[in-house]
Amino acid sequence: MKKYQLGEFEEIVLLTVGVLYDQAYGVAIKADIESRLERKVSVGALQSALRRMETKGFVESKSGEATAKRGGKPKRFFYMTSFGRAALEYNRQVRAELWNAMPDMTIEMKFS
């Protein structure tokens, strides 16, 4: 189990990298998460998560072309690896099993 360990934020970032496919770089990832989840994302937290996931082998990165618009600094693009895809599949399976294991009574409970 530990080999696929993903935190909630890492899972969201990894899913977003997959959604953005070949356009997954810091600013685009941040904007997509904020738009979809209506949740603020700090640049530091995002970069930290991306570095952690790269170390774990869930994503790989490469530099794009340097542009004048960015002061000659290239964008760093992130790509999901097959290991990252397996981690997402594992998380989805575990969550589905937990949902399916809940008694109907639990799901139908009402709070007063």
Short mmCIF file of N, CA and C in Angstrom, two decimals:
data_model
loop_
_atom_site.label_atom_id
_atom_site.label_comp_id
_atom_site.label_asym_id
_atom_site.label_seq_id
_atom_site.Cartn_x
_atom_site.Cartn_y
_atom_site.Cartn_z
N MET A 1 0.82 -1.19 0.00
CA MET A 1 0.00 0.00 0.00
C MET A 1 0.86 1.25 0.00
N LYS A 2 1.94 1.27 0.73
CA LYS A 2 2.73 2.48 0.85
C LYS A 2 3.32 2.95 -0.46
N LYS A 3 3.55 2.04 -1.39
CA LYS A 3 4.18 2.45 -2.64
C LYS A 3 3.30 3.39 -3.46
N TYR A 4 2.01 3.40 -3.21
CA TYR A 4 1.09 4.27 -3.93
C TYR A 4 0.54 5.39 -3.05
N GLN A 5 1.18 5.68 -1.96
CA GLN A 5 0.64 6.65 -1.02
C GLN A 5 0.60 8.06 -1.62
N LEU A 6 -0.62 8.59 -1.70
CA LEU A 6 -0.86 9.94 -2.20
C LEU A 6 -1.72 10.68 -1.18
N GLY A 7 -1.31 11.89 -0.85
CA GLY A 7 -2.16 12.73 -0.02
C GLY A 7 -3.29 13.29 -0.87
N GLU A 8 -4.29 13.89 -0.22
CA GLU A 8 -5.43 14.43 -0.95
C GLU A 8 -4.99 15.49 -1.97
N PHE A 9 -4.15 16.43 -1.54
CA PHE A 9 -3.71 17.48 -2.44
C PHE A 9 -2.86 16.92 -3.58
N GLU A 10 -1.99 15.97 -3.26
CA GLU A 10 -1.19 15.34 -4.31
C GLU A 10 -2.08 14.64 -5.33
N GLU A 11 -3.12 13.99 -4.86
CA GLU A 11 -4.04 13.31 -5.77
C GLU A 11 -4.71 14.33 -6.71
N ILE A 12 -5.13 15.45 -6.16
CA ILE A 12 -5.76 16.50 -6.96
C ILE A 12 -4.76 17.05 -7.99
N VAL A 13 -3.54 17.29 -7.55
CA VAL A 13 -2.51 17.81 -8.47
C VAL A 13 -2.22 16.79 -9.56
N LEU A 14 -2.08 15.54 -9.19
CA LEU A 14 -1.78 14.50 -10.18
C LEU A 14 -2.92 14.34 -11.18
N LEU A 15 -4.15 14.37 -10.70
CA LEU A 15 -5.29 14.31 -11.61
C LEU A 15 -5.29 15.51 -12.57
N THR A 16 -4.95 16.68 -12.05
CA THR A 16 -4.91 17.88 -12.87
C THR A 16 -3.80 17.80 -13.91
N VAL A 17 -2.66 17.25 -13.55
CA VAL A 17 -1.58 17.03 -14.52
C VAL A 17 -2.10 16.15 -15.65
N GLY A 18 -2.85 15.11 -15.30
CA GLY A 18 -3.43 14.24 -16.32
C GLY A 18 -4.44 14.96 -17.19
N VAL A 19 -5.28 15.78 -16.58
CA VAL A 19 -6.30 16.53 -17.33
C VAL A 19 -5.64 17.50 -18.31
N LEU A 20 -4.62 18.20 -17.85
CA LEU A 20 -3.96 19.21 -18.70
C LEU A 20 -3.03 18.59 -19.73
N TYR A 21 -2.68 17.35 -19.52
CA TYR A 21 -1.85 16.56 -20.43
C TYR A 21 -0.56 17.28 -20.80
N ASP A 22 -0.41 17.77 -22.02
CA ASP A 22 0.87 18.36 -22.43
C ASP A 22 0.94 19.86 -22.14
N GLN A 23 -0.04 20.39 -21.40
CA GLN A 23 -0.03 21.80 -21.01
C GLN A 23 0.04 21.95 -19.48
N ALA A 24 0.56 20.94 -18.81
CA ALA A 24 0.61 20.93 -17.35
C ALA A 24 1.90 21.58 -16.85
N TYR A 25 1.84 22.87 -16.60
CA TYR A 25 2.94 23.59 -15.98
C TYR A 25 2.36 24.36 -14.79
N GLY A 26 3.20 24.84 -13.91
CA GLY A 26 2.77 25.41 -12.64
C GLY A 26 1.56 26.32 -12.68
N VAL A 27 1.62 27.38 -13.47
CA VAL A 27 0.53 28.36 -13.51
C VAL A 27 -0.77 27.72 -14.01
N ALA A 28 -0.69 26.88 -15.02
CA ALA A 28 -1.88 26.23 -15.57
C ALA A 28 -2.48 25.25 -14.57
N ILE A 29 -1.64 24.51 -13.87
CA ILE A 29 -2.12 23.55 -12.86
C ILE A 29 -2.83 24.31 -11.75
N LYS A 30 -2.21 25.36 -11.26
CA LYS A 30 -2.78 26.19 -10.19
C LYS A 30 -4.13 26.76 -10.60
N ALA A 31 -4.19 27.33 -11.78
CA ALA A 31 -5.44 27.94 -12.28
C ALA A 31 -6.55 26.90 -12.43
N ASP A 32 -6.21 25.72 -12.95
CA ASP A 32 -7.21 24.68 -13.15
C ASP A 32 -7.78 24.19 -11.83
N ILE A 33 -6.91 23.96 -10.86
CA ILE A 33 -7.38 23.50 -9.55
C ILE A 33 -8.27 24.56 -8.91
N GLU A 34 -7.83 25.81 -8.95
CA GLU A 34 -8.62 26.89 -8.34
C GLU A 34 -9.97 27.03 -9.02
N SER A 35 -10.01 26.87 -10.33
CA SER A 35 -11.25 26.99 -11.08
C SER A 35 -12.21 25.83 -10.79
N ARG A 36 -11.70 24.62 -10.85
CA ARG A 36 -12.56 23.44 -10.67
C ARG A 36 -13.02 23.25 -9.23
N LEU A 37 -12.12 23.49 -8.28
CA LEU A 37 -12.43 23.20 -6.88
C LEU A 37 -12.84 24.44 -6.09
N GLU A 38 -12.76 25.61 -6.73
CA GLU A 38 -13.04 26.87 -6.04
C GLU A 38 -12.27 26.90 -4.73
N ARG A 39 -10.96 26.65 -4.85
CA ARG A 39 -10.07 26.52 -3.70
C ARG A 39 -8.77 27.23 -4.05
N LYS A 40 -8.29 28.08 -3.17
CA LYS A 40 -7.03 28.77 -3.40
C LYS A 40 -5.87 27.80 -3.25
N VAL A 41 -4.89 27.95 -4.12
CA VAL A 41 -3.70 27.10 -4.09
C VAL A 41 -2.48 28.00 -4.04
N SER A 42 -1.62 27.79 -3.07
CA SER A 42 -0.40 28.59 -3.00
C SER A 42 0.64 27.98 -3.94
N VAL A 43 1.43 28.85 -4.53
CA VAL A 43 2.48 28.40 -5.45
C VAL A 43 3.45 27.48 -4.71
N GLY A 44 3.78 27.83 -3.48
CA GLY A 44 4.70 27.02 -2.69
C GLY A 44 4.19 25.61 -2.44
N ALA A 45 2.92 25.50 -2.07
CA ALA A 45 2.32 24.17 -1.82
C ALA A 45 2.29 23.35 -3.10
N LEU A 46 1.96 24.00 -4.21
CA LEU A 46 1.91 23.29 -5.49
C LEU A 46 3.29 22.81 -5.90
N GLN A 47 4.29 23.68 -5.84
CA GLN A 47 5.65 23.29 -6.23
C GLN A 47 6.19 22.19 -5.32
N SER A 48 5.88 22.28 -4.04
CA SER A 48 6.31 21.26 -3.09
C SER A 48 5.69 19.90 -3.43
N ALA A 49 4.39 19.90 -3.73
CA ALA A 49 3.70 18.66 -4.10
C ALA A 49 4.28 18.08 -5.39
N LEU A 50 4.53 18.93 -6.37
CA LEU A 50 5.09 18.45 -7.64
C LEU A 50 6.48 17.86 -7.45
N ARG A 51 7.32 18.49 -6.62
CA ARG A 51 8.66 17.95 -6.35
C ARG A 51 8.56 16.61 -5.64
N ARG A 52 7.66 16.52 -4.63
CA ARG A 52 7.47 15.26 -3.90
C ARG A 52 7.04 14.14 -4.84
N MET A 53 6.09 14.46 -5.72
CA MET A 53 5.58 13.44 -6.64
C MET A 53 6.63 13.06 -7.69
N GLU A 54 7.48 13.99 -8.05
CA GLU A 54 8.56 13.66 -8.98
C GLU A 54 9.55 12.72 -8.30
N THR A 55 9.85 12.99 -7.03
CA THR A 55 10.75 12.12 -6.26
C THR A 55 10.16 10.72 -6.12
N LYS A 56 8.83 10.64 -5.92
CA LYS A 56 8.16 9.34 -5.78
C LYS A 56 8.00 8.61 -7.12
N GLY A 57 8.20 9.33 -8.22
CA GLY A 57 8.07 8.71 -9.54
C GLY A 57 6.69 8.80 -10.16
N PHE A 58 5.80 9.62 -9.58
CA PHE A 58 4.45 9.77 -10.11
C PHE A 58 4.39 10.72 -11.30
N VAL A 59 5.31 11.68 -11.36
CA VAL A 59 5.39 12.62 -12.48
C VAL A 59 6.85 12.76 -12.89
N GLU A 60 7.02 13.20 -14.13
CA GLU A 60 8.33 13.60 -14.64
C GLU A 60 8.16 15.01 -15.18
N SER A 61 9.28 15.73 -15.29
CA SER A 61 9.17 17.08 -15.81
C SER A 61 10.27 17.34 -16.83
N LYS A 62 10.02 18.34 -17.66
CA LYS A 62 11.04 18.79 -18.59
C LYS A 62 10.81 20.27 -18.87
N SER A 63 11.87 20.93 -19.24
CA SER A 63 11.79 22.36 -19.54
C SER A 63 11.28 22.57 -20.95
N GLY A 64 10.43 23.57 -21.09
CA GLY A 64 9.95 23.96 -22.41
C GLY A 64 10.91 24.97 -23.02
N GLU A 65 10.46 25.61 -24.06
CA GLU A 65 11.27 26.63 -24.72
C GLU A 65 11.29 27.91 -23.88
N ALA A 66 12.41 28.59 -23.87
CA ALA A 66 12.50 29.89 -23.22
C ALA A 66 11.77 30.91 -24.08
N THR A 67 11.05 31.80 -23.44
CA THR A 67 10.31 32.82 -24.18
C THR A 67 10.65 34.20 -23.65
N ALA A 68 10.57 35.20 -24.53
CA ALA A 68 10.82 36.58 -24.12
C ALA A 68 9.78 37.04 -23.11
N LYS A 69 8.54 36.55 -23.27
CA LYS A 69 7.45 36.92 -22.37
C LYS A 69 7.77 36.56 -20.93
N ARG A 70 8.51 35.49 -20.73
CA ARG A 70 8.88 35.04 -19.39
C ARG A 70 10.30 35.45 -19.02
N GLY A 71 10.82 36.46 -19.72
CA GLY A 71 12.18 36.93 -19.42
C GLY A 71 13.24 35.91 -19.75
N GLY A 72 12.97 35.08 -20.74
CA GLY A 72 13.93 34.06 -21.15
C GLY A 72 13.89 32.79 -20.31
N LYS A 73 13.02 32.76 -19.34
CA LYS A 73 12.92 31.58 -18.47
C LYS A 73 11.94 30.57 -19.08
N PRO A 74 12.34 29.32 -19.20
CA PRO A 74 11.43 28.31 -19.77
C PRO A 74 10.39 27.83 -18.75
N LYS A 75 9.26 27.38 -19.25
CA LYS A 75 8.24 26.74 -18.40
C LYS A 75 8.71 25.33 -18.09
N ARG A 76 8.32 24.82 -16.91
CA ARG A 76 8.61 23.43 -16.55
C ARG A 76 7.30 22.68 -16.69
N PHE A 77 7.26 21.74 -17.63
CA PHE A 77 6.07 20.94 -17.89
C PHE A 77 6.14 19.63 -17.12
N PHE A 78 5.01 19.20 -16.61
CA PHE A 78 4.92 17.96 -15.84
C PHE A 78 4.07 16.95 -16.59
N TYR A 79 4.48 15.70 -16.51
CA TYR A 79 3.81 14.60 -17.20
C TYR A 79 3.60 13.46 -16.21
N MET A 80 2.41 12.89 -16.23
CA MET A 80 2.13 11.75 -15.37
C MET A 80 2.86 10.52 -15.91
N THR A 81 3.46 9.76 -15.03
CA THR A 81 4.12 8.52 -15.42
C THR A 81 3.11 7.36 -15.31
N SER A 82 3.49 6.22 -15.81
CA SER A 82 2.62 5.04 -15.67
C SER A 82 2.48 4.67 -14.19
N PHE A 83 3.52 4.92 -13.42
CA PHE A 83 3.46 4.67 -11.97
C PHE A 83 2.46 5.63 -11.32
N GLY A 84 2.42 6.87 -11.78
CA GLY A 84 1.45 7.84 -11.28
C GLY A 84 0.03 7.42 -11.63
N ARG A 85 -0.15 6.93 -12.85
CA ARG A 85 -1.47 6.45 -13.28
C ARG A 85 -1.91 5.26 -12.41
N ALA A 86 -0.97 4.36 -12.11
CA ALA A 86 -1.28 3.21 -11.26
C ALA A 86 -1.66 3.67 -9.85
N ALA A 87 -1.00 4.69 -9.35
CA ALA A 87 -1.33 5.24 -8.02
C ALA A 87 -2.75 5.80 -8.01
N LEU A 88 -3.13 6.51 -9.06
CA LEU A 88 -4.49 7.04 -9.15
C LEU A 88 -5.52 5.92 -9.24
N GLU A 89 -5.23 4.91 -10.03
CA GLU A 89 -6.15 3.76 -10.16
C GLU A 89 -6.31 3.06 -8.81
N TYR A 90 -5.20 2.91 -8.10
CA TYR A 90 -5.23 2.27 -6.78
C TYR A 90 -6.11 3.07 -5.82
N ASN A 91 -5.91 4.40 -5.79
CA ASN A 91 -6.71 5.26 -4.91
C ASN A 91 -8.19 5.20 -5.27
N ARG A 92 -8.49 5.20 -6.56
CA ARG A 92 -9.89 5.13 -6.99
C ARG A 92 -10.52 3.80 -6.54
N GLN A 93 -9.77 2.71 -6.69
CA GLN A 93 -10.27 1.39 -6.30
C GLN A 93 -10.52 1.31 -4.79
N VAL A 94 -9.57 1.82 -4.01
CA VAL A 94 -9.72 1.78 -2.55
C VAL A 94 -10.93 2.60 -2.11
N ARG A 95 -11.09 3.79 -2.69
CA ARG A 95 -12.25 4.63 -2.34
C ARG A 95 -13.57 3.95 -2.73
N ALA A 96 -13.60 3.34 -3.89
CA ALA A 96 -14.83 2.65 -4.33
C ALA A 96 -15.15 1.49 -3.39
N GLU A 97 -14.13 0.74 -3.00
CA GLU A 97 -14.36 -0.37 -2.07
C GLU A 97 -14.90 0.13 -0.74
N LEU A 98 -14.37 1.23 -0.25
CA LEU A 98 -14.86 1.79 1.01
C LEU A 98 -16.30 2.29 0.88
N TRP A 99 -16.61 2.97 -0.22
CA TRP A 99 -17.98 3.42 -0.44
C TRP A 99 -18.93 2.23 -0.52
N ASN A 100 -18.52 1.20 -1.24
CA ASN A 100 -19.38 0.02 -1.40
C ASN A 100 -19.54 -0.76 -0.11
N ALA A 101 -18.57 -0.65 0.80
CA ALA A 101 -18.63 -1.39 2.07
C ALA A 101 -19.53 -0.71 3.10
N MET A 102 -19.86 0.56 2.86
CA MET A 102 -20.73 1.27 3.82
C MET A 102 -22.14 0.72 3.75
N PRO A 103 -22.73 0.42 4.91
CA PRO A 103 -24.13 -0.05 4.91
C PRO A 103 -25.03 1.07 4.38
N ASP A 104 -26.10 0.69 3.72
CA ASP A 104 -27.05 1.67 3.19
C ASP A 104 -27.54 2.61 4.29
N MET A 105 -27.69 2.06 5.47
CA MET A 105 -28.18 2.84 6.60
C MET A 105 -27.26 4.04 6.86
N THR A 106 -25.97 3.85 6.73
CA THR A 106 -25.01 4.92 6.95
C THR A 106 -25.18 6.02 5.91
N ILE A 107 -25.37 5.64 4.68
CA ILE A 107 -25.50 6.60 3.60
C ILE A 107 -26.80 7.37 3.72
N GLU A 108 -27.84 6.73 4.21
CA GLU A 108 -29.16 7.35 4.29
C GLU A 108 -29.36 8.15 5.58
N MET A 109 -28.38 8.16 6.47
CA MET A 109 -28.53 8.88 7.74
C MET A 109 -28.79 10.35 7.49
N LYS A 110 -29.62 10.92 8.34
CA LYS A 110 -29.91 12.35 8.25
C LYS A 110 -29.40 13.02 9.50
N PHE A 111 -28.89 14.20 9.33
CA PHE A 111 -28.40 14.96 10.47
C PHE A 111 -29.44 16.00 10.85
N SER A 112 -29.64 16.17 12.14
CA SER A 112 -30.62 17.16 12.57
C SER A 112 -29.97 18.46 12.94
#
